[in-house]
mmCIF file of C-alpha atoms and ligand atoms in Angstrom:
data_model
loop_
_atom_site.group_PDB
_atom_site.id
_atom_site.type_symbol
_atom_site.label_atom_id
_atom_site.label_comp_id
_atom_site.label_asym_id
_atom_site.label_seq_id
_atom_site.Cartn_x
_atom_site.Cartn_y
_atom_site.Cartn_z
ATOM 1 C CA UNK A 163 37.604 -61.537 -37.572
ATOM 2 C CA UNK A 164 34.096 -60.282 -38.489
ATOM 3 C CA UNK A 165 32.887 -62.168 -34.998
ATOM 4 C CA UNK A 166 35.766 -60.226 -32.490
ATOM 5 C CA UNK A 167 34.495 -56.834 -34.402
ATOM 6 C CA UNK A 168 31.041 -57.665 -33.517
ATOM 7 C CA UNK A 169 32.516 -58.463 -29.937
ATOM 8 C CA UNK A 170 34.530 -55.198 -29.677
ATOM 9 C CA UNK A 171 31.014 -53.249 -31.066
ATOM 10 C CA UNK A 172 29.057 -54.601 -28.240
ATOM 11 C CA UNK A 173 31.417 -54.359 -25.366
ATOM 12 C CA UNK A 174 31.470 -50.453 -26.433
ATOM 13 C CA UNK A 175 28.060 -50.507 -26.621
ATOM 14 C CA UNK A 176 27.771 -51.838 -22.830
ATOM 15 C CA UNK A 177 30.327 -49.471 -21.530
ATOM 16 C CA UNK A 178 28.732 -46.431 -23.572
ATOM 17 C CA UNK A 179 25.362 -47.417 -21.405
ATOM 18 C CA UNK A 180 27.219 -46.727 -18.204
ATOM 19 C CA UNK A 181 28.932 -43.946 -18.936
ATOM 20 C CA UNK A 182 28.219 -41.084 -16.393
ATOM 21 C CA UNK A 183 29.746 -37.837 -17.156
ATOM 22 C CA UNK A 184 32.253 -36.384 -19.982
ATOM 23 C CA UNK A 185 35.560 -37.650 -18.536
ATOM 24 C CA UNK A 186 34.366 -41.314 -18.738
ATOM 25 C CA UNK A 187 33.441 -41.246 -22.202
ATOM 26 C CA UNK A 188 36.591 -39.316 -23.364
ATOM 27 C CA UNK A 189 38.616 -42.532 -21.828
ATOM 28 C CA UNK A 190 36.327 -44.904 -23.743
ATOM 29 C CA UNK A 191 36.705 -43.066 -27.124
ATOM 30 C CA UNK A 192 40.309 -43.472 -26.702
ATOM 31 C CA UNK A 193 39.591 -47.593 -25.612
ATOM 32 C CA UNK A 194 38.188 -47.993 -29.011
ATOM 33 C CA UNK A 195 39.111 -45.304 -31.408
ATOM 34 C CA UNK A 196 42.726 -43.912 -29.629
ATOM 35 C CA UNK A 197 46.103 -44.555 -31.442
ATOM 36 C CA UNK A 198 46.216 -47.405 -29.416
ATOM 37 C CA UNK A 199 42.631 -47.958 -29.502
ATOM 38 C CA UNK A 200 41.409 -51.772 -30.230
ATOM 39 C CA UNK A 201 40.124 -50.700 -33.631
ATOM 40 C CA UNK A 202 43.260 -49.108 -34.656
ATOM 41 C CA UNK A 203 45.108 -52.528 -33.069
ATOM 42 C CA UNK A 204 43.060 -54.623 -36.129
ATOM 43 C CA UNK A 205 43.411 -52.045 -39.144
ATOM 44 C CA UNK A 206 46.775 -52.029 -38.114
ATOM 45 C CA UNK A 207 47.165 -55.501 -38.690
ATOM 46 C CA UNK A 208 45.616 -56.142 -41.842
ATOM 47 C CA UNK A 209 48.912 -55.850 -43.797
ATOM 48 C CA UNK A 210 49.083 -60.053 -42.723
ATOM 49 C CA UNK A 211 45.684 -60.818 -44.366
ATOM 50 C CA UNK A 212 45.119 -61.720 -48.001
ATOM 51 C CA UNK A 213 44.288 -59.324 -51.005
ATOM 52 C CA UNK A 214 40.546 -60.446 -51.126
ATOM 53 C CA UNK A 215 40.488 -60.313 -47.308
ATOM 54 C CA UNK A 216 41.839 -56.908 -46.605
ATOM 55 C CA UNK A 217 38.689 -54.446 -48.693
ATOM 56 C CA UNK A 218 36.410 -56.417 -47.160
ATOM 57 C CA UNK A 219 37.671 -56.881 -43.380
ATOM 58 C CA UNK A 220 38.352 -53.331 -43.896
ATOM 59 C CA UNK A 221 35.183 -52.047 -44.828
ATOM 60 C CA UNK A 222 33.341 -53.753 -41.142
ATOM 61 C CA UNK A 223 36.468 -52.193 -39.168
ATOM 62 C CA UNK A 224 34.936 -48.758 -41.007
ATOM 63 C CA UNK A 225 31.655 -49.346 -40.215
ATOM 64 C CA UNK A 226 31.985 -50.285 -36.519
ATOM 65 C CA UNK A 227 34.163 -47.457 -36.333
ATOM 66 C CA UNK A 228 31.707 -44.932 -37.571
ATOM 67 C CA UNK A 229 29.147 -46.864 -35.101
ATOM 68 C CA UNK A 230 31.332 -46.167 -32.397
ATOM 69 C CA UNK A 231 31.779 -42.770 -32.905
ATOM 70 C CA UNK A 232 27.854 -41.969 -34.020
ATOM 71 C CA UNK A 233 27.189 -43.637 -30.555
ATOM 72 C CA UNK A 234 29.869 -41.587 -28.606
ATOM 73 C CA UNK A 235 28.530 -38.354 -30.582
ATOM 74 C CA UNK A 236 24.648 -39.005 -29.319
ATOM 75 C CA UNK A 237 26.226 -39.972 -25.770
ATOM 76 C CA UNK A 238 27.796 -37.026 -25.390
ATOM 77 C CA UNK A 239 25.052 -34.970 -26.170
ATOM 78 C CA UNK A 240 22.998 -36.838 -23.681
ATOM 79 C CA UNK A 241 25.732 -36.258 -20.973
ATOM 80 C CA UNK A 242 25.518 -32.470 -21.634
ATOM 81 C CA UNK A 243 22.276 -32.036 -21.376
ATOM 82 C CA UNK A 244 22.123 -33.985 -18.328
ATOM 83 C CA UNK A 245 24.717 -31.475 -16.216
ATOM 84 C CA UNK A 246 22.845 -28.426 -18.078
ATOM 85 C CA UNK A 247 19.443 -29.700 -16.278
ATOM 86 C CA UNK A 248 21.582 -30.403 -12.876
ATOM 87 C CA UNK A 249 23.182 -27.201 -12.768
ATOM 88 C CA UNK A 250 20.509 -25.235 -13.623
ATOM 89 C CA UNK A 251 18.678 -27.238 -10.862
ATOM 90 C CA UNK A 252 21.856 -26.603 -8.355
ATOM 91 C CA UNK A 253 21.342 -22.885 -8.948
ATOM 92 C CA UNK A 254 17.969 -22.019 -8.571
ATOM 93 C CA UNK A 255 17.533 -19.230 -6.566
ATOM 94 C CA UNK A 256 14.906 -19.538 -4.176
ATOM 95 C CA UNK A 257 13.299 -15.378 -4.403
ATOM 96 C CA UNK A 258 11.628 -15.782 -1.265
ATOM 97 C CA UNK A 259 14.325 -16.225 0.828
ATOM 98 C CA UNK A 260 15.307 -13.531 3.254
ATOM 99 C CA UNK A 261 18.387 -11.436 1.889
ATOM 100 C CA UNK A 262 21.657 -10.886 3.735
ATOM 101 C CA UNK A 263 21.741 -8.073 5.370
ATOM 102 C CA UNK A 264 24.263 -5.268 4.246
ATOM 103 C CA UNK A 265 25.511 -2.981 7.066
ATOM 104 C CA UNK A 266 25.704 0.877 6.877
ATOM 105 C CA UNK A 267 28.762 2.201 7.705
ATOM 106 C CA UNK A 268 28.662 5.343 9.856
ATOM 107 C CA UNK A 269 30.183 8.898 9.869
ATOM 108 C CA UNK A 270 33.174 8.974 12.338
ATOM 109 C CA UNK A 271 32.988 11.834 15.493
ATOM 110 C CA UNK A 272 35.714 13.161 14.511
ATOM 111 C CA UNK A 273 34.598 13.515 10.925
ATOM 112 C CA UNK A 274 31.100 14.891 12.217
ATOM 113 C CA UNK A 275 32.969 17.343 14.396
ATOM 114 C CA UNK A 276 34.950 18.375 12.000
ATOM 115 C CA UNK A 277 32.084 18.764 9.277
ATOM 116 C CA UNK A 278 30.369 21.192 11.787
ATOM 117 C CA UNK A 279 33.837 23.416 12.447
ATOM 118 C CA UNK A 280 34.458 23.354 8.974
ATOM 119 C CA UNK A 281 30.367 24.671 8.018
ATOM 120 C CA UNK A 282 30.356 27.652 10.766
ATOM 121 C CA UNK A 283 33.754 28.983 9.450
ATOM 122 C CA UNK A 284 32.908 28.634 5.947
ATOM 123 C CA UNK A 285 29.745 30.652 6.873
ATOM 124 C CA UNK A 286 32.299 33.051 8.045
ATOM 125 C CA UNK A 287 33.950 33.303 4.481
ATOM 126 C CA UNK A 288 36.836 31.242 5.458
ATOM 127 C CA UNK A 289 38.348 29.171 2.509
ATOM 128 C CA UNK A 290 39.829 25.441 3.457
ATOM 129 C CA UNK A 291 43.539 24.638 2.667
ATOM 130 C CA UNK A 292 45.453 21.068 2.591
ATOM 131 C CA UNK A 293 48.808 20.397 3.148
ATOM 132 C CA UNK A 294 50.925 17.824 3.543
ATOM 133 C CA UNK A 295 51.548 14.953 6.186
ATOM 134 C CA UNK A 296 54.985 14.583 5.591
ATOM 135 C CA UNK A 297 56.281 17.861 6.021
ATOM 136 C CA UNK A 298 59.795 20.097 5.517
ATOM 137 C CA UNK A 299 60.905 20.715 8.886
ATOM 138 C CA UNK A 300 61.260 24.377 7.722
ATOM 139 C CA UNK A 301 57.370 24.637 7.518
ATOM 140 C CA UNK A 302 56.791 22.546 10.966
ATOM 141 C CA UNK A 303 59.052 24.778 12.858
ATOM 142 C CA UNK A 304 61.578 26.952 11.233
ATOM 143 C CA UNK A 305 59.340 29.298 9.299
ATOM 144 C CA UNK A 306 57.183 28.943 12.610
ATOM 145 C CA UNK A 307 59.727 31.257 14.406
ATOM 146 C CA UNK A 308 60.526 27.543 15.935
ATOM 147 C CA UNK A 309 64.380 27.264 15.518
ATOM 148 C CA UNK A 310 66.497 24.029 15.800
ATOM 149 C CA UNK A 311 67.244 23.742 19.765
ATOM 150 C CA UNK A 312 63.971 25.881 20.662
ATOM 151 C CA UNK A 313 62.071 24.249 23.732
ATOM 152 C CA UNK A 314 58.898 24.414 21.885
ATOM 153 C CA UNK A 315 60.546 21.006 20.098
ATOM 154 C CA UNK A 316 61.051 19.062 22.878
ATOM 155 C CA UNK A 317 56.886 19.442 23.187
ATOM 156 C CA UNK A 318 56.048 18.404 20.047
ATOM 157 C CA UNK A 319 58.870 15.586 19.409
ATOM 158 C CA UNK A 320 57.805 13.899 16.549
ATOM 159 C CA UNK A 321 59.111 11.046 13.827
ATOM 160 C CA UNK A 322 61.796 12.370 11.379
ATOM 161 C CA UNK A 323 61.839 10.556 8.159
ATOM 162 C CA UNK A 324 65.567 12.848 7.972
ATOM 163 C CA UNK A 325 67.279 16.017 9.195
ATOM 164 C CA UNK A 326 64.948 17.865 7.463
ATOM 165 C CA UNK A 327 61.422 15.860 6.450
ATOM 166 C CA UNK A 328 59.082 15.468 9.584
ATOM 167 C CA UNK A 329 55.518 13.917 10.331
ATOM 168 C CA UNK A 330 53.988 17.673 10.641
ATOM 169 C CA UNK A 331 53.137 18.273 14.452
ATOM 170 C CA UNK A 332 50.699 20.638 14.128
ATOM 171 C CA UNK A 333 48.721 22.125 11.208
ATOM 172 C CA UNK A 334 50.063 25.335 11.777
ATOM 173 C CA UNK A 335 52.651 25.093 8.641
ATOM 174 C CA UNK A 336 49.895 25.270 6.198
ATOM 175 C CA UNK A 337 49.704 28.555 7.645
ATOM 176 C CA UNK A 338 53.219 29.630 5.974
ATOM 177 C CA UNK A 339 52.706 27.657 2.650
ATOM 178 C CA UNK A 340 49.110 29.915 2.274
ATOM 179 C CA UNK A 341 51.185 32.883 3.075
ATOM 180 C CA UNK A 342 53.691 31.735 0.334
ATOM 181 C CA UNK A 343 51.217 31.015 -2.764
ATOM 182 C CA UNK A 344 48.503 33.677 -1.319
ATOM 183 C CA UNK A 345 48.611 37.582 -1.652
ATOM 184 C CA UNK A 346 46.881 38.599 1.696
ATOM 185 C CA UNK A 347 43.819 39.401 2.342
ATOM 186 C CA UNK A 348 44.036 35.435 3.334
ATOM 187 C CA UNK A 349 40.920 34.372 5.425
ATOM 188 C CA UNK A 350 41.668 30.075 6.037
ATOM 189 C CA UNK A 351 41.117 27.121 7.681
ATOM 190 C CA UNK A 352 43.221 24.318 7.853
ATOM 191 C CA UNK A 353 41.781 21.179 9.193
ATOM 192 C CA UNK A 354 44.376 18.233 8.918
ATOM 193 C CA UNK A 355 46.162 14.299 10.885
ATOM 194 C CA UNK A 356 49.313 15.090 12.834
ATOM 195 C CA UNK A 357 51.840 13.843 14.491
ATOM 196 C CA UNK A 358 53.908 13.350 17.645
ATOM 197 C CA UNK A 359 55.792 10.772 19.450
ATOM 198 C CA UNK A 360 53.667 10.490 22.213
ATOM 199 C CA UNK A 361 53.202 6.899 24.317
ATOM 200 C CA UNK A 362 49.372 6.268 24.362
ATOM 201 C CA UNK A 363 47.139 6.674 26.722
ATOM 202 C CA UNK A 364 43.443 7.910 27.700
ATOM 203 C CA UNK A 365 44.370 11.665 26.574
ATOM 204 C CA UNK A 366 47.898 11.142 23.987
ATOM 205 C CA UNK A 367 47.772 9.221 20.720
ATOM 206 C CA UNK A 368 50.727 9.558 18.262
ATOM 207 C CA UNK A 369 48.026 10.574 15.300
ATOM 208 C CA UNK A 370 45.119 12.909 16.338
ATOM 209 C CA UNK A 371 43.792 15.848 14.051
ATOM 210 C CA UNK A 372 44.014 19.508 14.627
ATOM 211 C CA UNK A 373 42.228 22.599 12.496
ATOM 212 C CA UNK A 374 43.859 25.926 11.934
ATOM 213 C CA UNK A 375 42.921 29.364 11.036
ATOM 214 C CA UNK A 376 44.625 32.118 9.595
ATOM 215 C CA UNK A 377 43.228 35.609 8.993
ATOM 216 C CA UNK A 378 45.118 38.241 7.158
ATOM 217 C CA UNK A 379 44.497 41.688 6.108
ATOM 218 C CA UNK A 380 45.222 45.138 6.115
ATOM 219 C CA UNK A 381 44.329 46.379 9.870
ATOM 220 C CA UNK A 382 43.195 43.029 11.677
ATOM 221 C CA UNK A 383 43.386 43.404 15.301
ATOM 222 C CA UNK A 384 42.904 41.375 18.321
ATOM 223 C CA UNK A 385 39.549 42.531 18.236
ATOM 224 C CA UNK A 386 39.013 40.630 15.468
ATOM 225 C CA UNK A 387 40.241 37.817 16.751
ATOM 226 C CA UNK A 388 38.296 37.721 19.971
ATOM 227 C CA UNK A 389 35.200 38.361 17.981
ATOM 228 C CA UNK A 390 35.610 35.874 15.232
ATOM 229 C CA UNK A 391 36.384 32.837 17.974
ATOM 230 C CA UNK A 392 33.481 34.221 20.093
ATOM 231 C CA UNK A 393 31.415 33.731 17.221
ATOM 232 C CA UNK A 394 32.576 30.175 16.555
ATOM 233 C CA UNK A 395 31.957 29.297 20.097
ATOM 234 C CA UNK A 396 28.502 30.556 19.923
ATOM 235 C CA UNK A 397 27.714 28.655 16.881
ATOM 236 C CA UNK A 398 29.321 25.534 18.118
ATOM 237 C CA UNK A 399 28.096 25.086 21.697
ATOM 238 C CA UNK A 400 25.116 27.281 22.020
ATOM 239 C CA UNK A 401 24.275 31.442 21.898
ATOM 240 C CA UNK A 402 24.743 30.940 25.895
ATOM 241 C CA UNK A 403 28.297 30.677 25.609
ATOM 242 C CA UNK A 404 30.694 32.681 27.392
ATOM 243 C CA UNK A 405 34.414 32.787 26.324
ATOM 244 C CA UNK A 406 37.353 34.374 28.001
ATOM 245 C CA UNK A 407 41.249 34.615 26.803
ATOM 246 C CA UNK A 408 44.458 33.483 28.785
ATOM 247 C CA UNK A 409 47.822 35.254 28.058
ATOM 248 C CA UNK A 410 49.558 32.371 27.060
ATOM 249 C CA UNK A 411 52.986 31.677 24.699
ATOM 250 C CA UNK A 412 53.222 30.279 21.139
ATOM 251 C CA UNK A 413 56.882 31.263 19.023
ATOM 252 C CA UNK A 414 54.462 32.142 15.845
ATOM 253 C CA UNK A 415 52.468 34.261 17.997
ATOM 254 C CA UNK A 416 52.951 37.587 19.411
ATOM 255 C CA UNK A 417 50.512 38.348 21.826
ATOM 256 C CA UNK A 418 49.280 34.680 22.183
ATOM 257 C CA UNK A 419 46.561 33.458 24.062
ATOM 258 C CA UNK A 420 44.320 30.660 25.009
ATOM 259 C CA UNK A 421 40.306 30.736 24.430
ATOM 260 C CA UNK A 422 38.247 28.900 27.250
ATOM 261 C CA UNK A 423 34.611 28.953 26.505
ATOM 262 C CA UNK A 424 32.069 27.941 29.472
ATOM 263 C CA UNK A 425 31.682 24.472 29.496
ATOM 264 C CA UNK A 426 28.286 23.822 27.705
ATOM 265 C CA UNK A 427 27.328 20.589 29.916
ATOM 266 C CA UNK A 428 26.914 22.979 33.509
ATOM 267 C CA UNK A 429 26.707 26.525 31.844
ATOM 268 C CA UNK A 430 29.686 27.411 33.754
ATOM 269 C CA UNK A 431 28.313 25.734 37.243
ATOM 270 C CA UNK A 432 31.124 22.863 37.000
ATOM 271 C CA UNK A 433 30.758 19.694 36.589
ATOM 272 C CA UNK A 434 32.463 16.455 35.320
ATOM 273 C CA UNK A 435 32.686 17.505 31.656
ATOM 274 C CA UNK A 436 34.934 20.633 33.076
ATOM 275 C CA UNK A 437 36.123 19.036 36.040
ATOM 276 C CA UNK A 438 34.378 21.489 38.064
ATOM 277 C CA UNK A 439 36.097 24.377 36.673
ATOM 278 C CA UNK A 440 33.216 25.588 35.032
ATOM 279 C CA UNK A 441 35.581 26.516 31.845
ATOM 280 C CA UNK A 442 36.699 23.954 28.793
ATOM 281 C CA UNK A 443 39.955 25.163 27.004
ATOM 282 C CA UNK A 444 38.965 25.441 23.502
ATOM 283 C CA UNK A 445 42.283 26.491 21.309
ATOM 284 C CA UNK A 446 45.131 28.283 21.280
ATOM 285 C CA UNK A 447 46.096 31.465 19.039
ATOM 286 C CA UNK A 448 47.188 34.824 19.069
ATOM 287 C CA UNK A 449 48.288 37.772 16.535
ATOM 288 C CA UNK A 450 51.075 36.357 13.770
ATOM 289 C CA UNK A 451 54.406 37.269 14.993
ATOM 290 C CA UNK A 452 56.062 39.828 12.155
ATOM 291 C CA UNK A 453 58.865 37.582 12.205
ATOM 292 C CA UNK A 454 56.547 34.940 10.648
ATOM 293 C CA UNK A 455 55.022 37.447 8.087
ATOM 294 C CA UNK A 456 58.199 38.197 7.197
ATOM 295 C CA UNK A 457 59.319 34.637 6.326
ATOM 296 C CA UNK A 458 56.315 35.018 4.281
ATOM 297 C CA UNK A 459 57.312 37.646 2.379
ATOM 298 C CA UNK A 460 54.548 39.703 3.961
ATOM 299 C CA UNK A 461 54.961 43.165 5.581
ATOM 300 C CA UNK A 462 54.093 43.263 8.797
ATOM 301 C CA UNK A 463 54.026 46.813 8.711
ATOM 302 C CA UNK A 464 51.019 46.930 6.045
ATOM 303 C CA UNK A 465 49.686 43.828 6.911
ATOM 304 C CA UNK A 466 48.574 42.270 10.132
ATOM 305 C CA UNK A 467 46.396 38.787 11.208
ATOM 306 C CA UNK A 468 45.554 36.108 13.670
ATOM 307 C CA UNK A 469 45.818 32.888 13.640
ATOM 308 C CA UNK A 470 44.315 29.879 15.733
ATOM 309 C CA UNK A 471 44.688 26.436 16.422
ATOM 310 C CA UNK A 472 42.422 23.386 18.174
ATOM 311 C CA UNK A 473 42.170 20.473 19.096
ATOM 312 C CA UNK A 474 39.881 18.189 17.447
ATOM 313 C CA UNK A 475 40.047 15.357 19.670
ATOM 314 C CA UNK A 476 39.388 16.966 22.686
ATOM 315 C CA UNK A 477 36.230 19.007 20.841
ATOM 316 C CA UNK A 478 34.582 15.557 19.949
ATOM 317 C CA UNK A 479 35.523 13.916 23.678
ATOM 318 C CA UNK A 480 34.508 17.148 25.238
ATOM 319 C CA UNK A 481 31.214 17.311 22.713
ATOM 320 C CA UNK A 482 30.092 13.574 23.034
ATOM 321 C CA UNK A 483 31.499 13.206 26.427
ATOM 322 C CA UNK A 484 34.349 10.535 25.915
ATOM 323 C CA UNK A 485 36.896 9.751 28.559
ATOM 324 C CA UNK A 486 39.569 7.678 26.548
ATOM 325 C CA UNK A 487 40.751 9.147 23.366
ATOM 326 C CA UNK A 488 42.142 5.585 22.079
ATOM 327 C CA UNK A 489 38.332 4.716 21.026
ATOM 328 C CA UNK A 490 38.638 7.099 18.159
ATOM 329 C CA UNK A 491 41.360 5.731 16.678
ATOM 330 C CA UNK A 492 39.974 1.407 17.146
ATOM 331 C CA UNK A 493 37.497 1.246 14.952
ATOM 332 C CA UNK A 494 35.277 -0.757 17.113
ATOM 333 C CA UNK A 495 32.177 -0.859 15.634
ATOM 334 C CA UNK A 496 30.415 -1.279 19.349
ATOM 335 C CA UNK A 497 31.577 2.697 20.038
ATOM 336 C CA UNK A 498 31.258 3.626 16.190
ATOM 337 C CA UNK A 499 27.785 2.848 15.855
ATOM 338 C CA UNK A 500 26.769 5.194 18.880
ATOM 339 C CA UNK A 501 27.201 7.811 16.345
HETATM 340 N N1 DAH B 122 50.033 24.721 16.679
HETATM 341 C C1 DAH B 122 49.684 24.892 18.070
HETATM 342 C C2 DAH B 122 49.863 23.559 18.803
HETATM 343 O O1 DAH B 122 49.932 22.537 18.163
HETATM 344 C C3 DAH B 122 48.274 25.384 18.188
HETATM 345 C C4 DAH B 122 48.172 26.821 17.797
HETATM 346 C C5 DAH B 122 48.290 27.812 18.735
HETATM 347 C C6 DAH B 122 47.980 27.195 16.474
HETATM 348 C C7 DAH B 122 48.201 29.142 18.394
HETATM 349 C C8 DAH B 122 47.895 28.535 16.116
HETATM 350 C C9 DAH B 122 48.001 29.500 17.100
HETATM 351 O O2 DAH B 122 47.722 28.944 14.862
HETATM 352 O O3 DAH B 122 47.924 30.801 16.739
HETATM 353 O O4 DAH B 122 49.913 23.560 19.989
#
């Protein structure tokens, strides 16, 4: 008996010797130790020795045990220290390696663009006002002097989410829902993503942005119109600028008109930028039809105002001179980083 302890206490000596990382030991301490273990075999069988036998027999099975275990105890500290020193090896950082290199995003054109519109007419003592995407097809049209059937749908078709929720068209009904919370005077802008059902191409994209204005007061006139959007063109293209108005027909607008400015590439001489014209078409706008005050709750015969929409798309194609509107709306970092 005493000689196949001995045995047992060398062979787990050996194996401890060999034993590489945490796993292997844990199988060996249940070899020798387990429920099943080889030491746990003999004490189990000492009910068949005799009475002067089993306290002594018992007490080498104890002290091979606690061998064992001293040994797996100082083998396992061993081990740890041993994956400490590799992993701390494994994760040096070398300091004097070059870093990676993070890339800067950039400003979008349109954002630019519309950071610039936004700064001349808030030097103006315009205010800025949100609304929403999704929008009550009373705002987009109805209250726009746009009723169901009106041709001016068919141009701006657009994606119904039901008979009356629409992707907004056109910024132009944040114009009613600042008439609505707002006692005039109201002096806005209205920059904002709309929407129409338009196939792509070089110059349509179902998204694209427009900004609107809205000025009301006692005693605006078309004058002021003419020389508020003068102004803007001035400060946005260059003192040089000369700007002329169309007639031209919105429902919301009554007189309406179109702004052309003179195209700031040829100073008016034509050129590619203009297509030879010598003019760029700017925005559209006109004096708020009193039908539309009205919806508003506004009298039209103590109040009056102008209102203006453009374009934002076409500003920043015209302004950096791009040909295909679908590059604003890629996100290819090739065009974005020309910005
Ligand atoms: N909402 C018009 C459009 O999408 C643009 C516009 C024209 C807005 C005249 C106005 C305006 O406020 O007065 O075509």
């Amino acid at each position: 008996m005493q000689e196949k302890l001995n045995l047992i206490k060398d062979n787990a000596i050996e194996e401890l010797k060999k034993v590489n990382d945490a796993q292997e030991l844990e199988s060996i301490r249940v070899k020798y130790l387990g429920k099943k273990g080889e030491l746990t075999q003999i004490l189990r069988g000492m009910g068949a020795l005799s009475a002067e036998e089993r306290p002594i027999v018992g007490k080498v099975v104890n002290e091979v045990r606690s061998n064992i275990e001293e040994l797996i105890e100082s083998t396992y500290r061993v081990i740890k220290e041993k994956e400490k020193t590799n992993r701390l090896q494994n994760e040096t950082i070398d300091i004097s390696m070059p870093g990676k290199k993070q890339f800067l995003g950039k400003r979008h054109p349109l954002d630019l663009t519309l950071e610039s519109m936004k700064e001349i007419f808030i030097s103006m003592g315009f205010t800025i006002e949100e609304g929403p995407e999704v929008e009550l097809d009373y705002y987009n049209f109805e209250a726009l002097n746009i009723p169901k059937n009106h041709p001016a749908r068919g141009e701006q078709d657009t994606f119904y989410i039901n008979d009356s929720l629409v992707l907004r068209t056109q910024t132009s009904p944040i114009q009613i829902r600042t008439m609505e919370k707002q006692e005039p005077p109201i002096k806005m802008i209205a920059p904002g993503k709309v929407y129409r059902s338009d196939a792509v191409d070089a110059t349509h994209s179902p998204i694209f942005y427009q900004m609107e204005g809205l000025v009301i007061d006692k005693g605006i006139t078309f004058a002021d119109l003419k020389g508020t959007l003068d102004l803007f063109a001035k400060k946005m293209f260059g003192d040089k600028v000369v700007t002329k108005f169309r007639p031209h027909h919105f429902p919301f607008t009554e007189p309406s008109a179109e702004m052309d400015a003179t195209c700031f590439v040829c100073n008016g001489d034509g050129c590619k930028v203009c297509k030879g014209s010598g003019w760029i078409e700017i925005l559209g706008c006109g004096m708020v039809h009193p039908q539309v005050l009205r919806n508003c709750g506004i009298d039209p015969e103590v109040y009056s105002g102008f209102a203006f929409g453009f374009g934002v798309d076409r500003m920043v194609m015209m302004k950096y001179a791009i040909d295909d509107i679908r590059l604003l709306y890629e996100s290819d970092m090739r065009f974005l980083n020309q910005f």
